[in-house]
Short mmCIF file of C-alpha atoms in Angstrom, two decimals:
data_model
loop_
_atom_site.label_atom_id
_atom_site.label_comp_id
_atom_site.label_asym_id
_atom_site.label_seq_id
_atom_site.Cartn_x
_atom_site.Cartn_y
_atom_site.Cartn_z
CA MET A 1 132.27 2.42 -76.01
CA GLU A 2 134.12 3.13 -79.25
CA LEU A 3 134.08 -0.54 -80.20
CA ARG A 4 130.34 -0.67 -79.60
CA ALA A 5 129.88 2.43 -81.78
CA LEU A 6 131.98 0.81 -84.50
CA LYS A 7 129.90 -2.36 -84.27
CA GLY A 8 126.76 -0.23 -84.67
CA ALA A 9 128.19 1.53 -87.70
CA ILE A 10 128.99 -1.82 -89.29
CA GLY A 11 125.38 -2.83 -88.71
CA GLN A 12 124.19 0.33 -90.44
CA ILE A 13 126.44 -0.32 -93.42
CA GLY A 14 125.06 -3.84 -93.62
CA GLY A 15 121.53 -2.44 -93.67
CA LEU A 16 122.41 -0.11 -96.51
CA LEU A 17 123.93 -2.98 -98.46
CA LYS A 18 120.76 -5.00 -97.99
CA GLN A 19 118.80 -2.07 -99.39
CA ALA A 20 121.09 -2.08 -102.42
CA ILE A 21 120.09 -5.69 -103.03
CA ALA A 22 116.40 -4.89 -102.57
CA HIS A 23 116.59 -2.04 -105.09
CA GLU A 24 118.77 -4.06 -107.45
CA ALA A 25 121.35 -1.26 -107.28
CA ALA A 26 124.29 -3.64 -106.99
CA PRO A 27 125.08 -7.22 -107.99
CA ARG A 28 123.75 -9.61 -105.34
CA ASP A 29 126.90 -11.76 -105.25
CA GLN A 30 129.16 -8.77 -104.60
CA VAL A 31 126.88 -7.40 -101.90
CA ASN A 32 126.64 -10.80 -100.23
CA HIS A 33 130.44 -11.02 -100.23
CA LEU A 34 130.65 -7.63 -98.52
CA LEU A 35 127.96 -8.62 -96.01
CA ARG A 36 129.95 -11.72 -95.05
CA LYS A 37 133.08 -9.60 -94.54
CA LEU A 38 131.16 -7.09 -92.43
CA ASP A 39 129.68 -9.88 -90.33
CA SER A 40 133.15 -11.29 -89.73
CA CYS A 41 134.37 -7.85 -88.61
CA ARG A 42 131.33 -7.47 -86.37
CA MET A 43 132.03 -10.82 -84.71
CA ASP A 44 135.70 -9.88 -84.20
CA ILE A 45 134.65 -6.63 -82.55
CA GLN A 46 132.18 -8.48 -80.33
CA THR A 47 134.99 -10.81 -79.24
CA LEU A 48 137.16 -7.80 -78.36
CA ILE A 49 134.31 -6.22 -76.42
CA LYS A 50 133.94 -9.40 -74.38
CA LYS A 51 137.69 -9.60 -73.71
CA ILE A 52 137.85 -6.01 -72.55
CA GLY A 53 134.76 -6.39 -70.40
CA THR A 54 136.14 -9.32 -68.40
#
């Protein structure tokens, strides 16, 4: 459950970063870099969730 909550939090952070791009509040290249890192973390967490669930 905690991993799923963490995955959700990462999704929320990603949404906020996308808003930063939309409002031109941060450089697009830096935000895109962070989004790629967050997506990688999210995929790693999903892998762990699957391993624990089996």
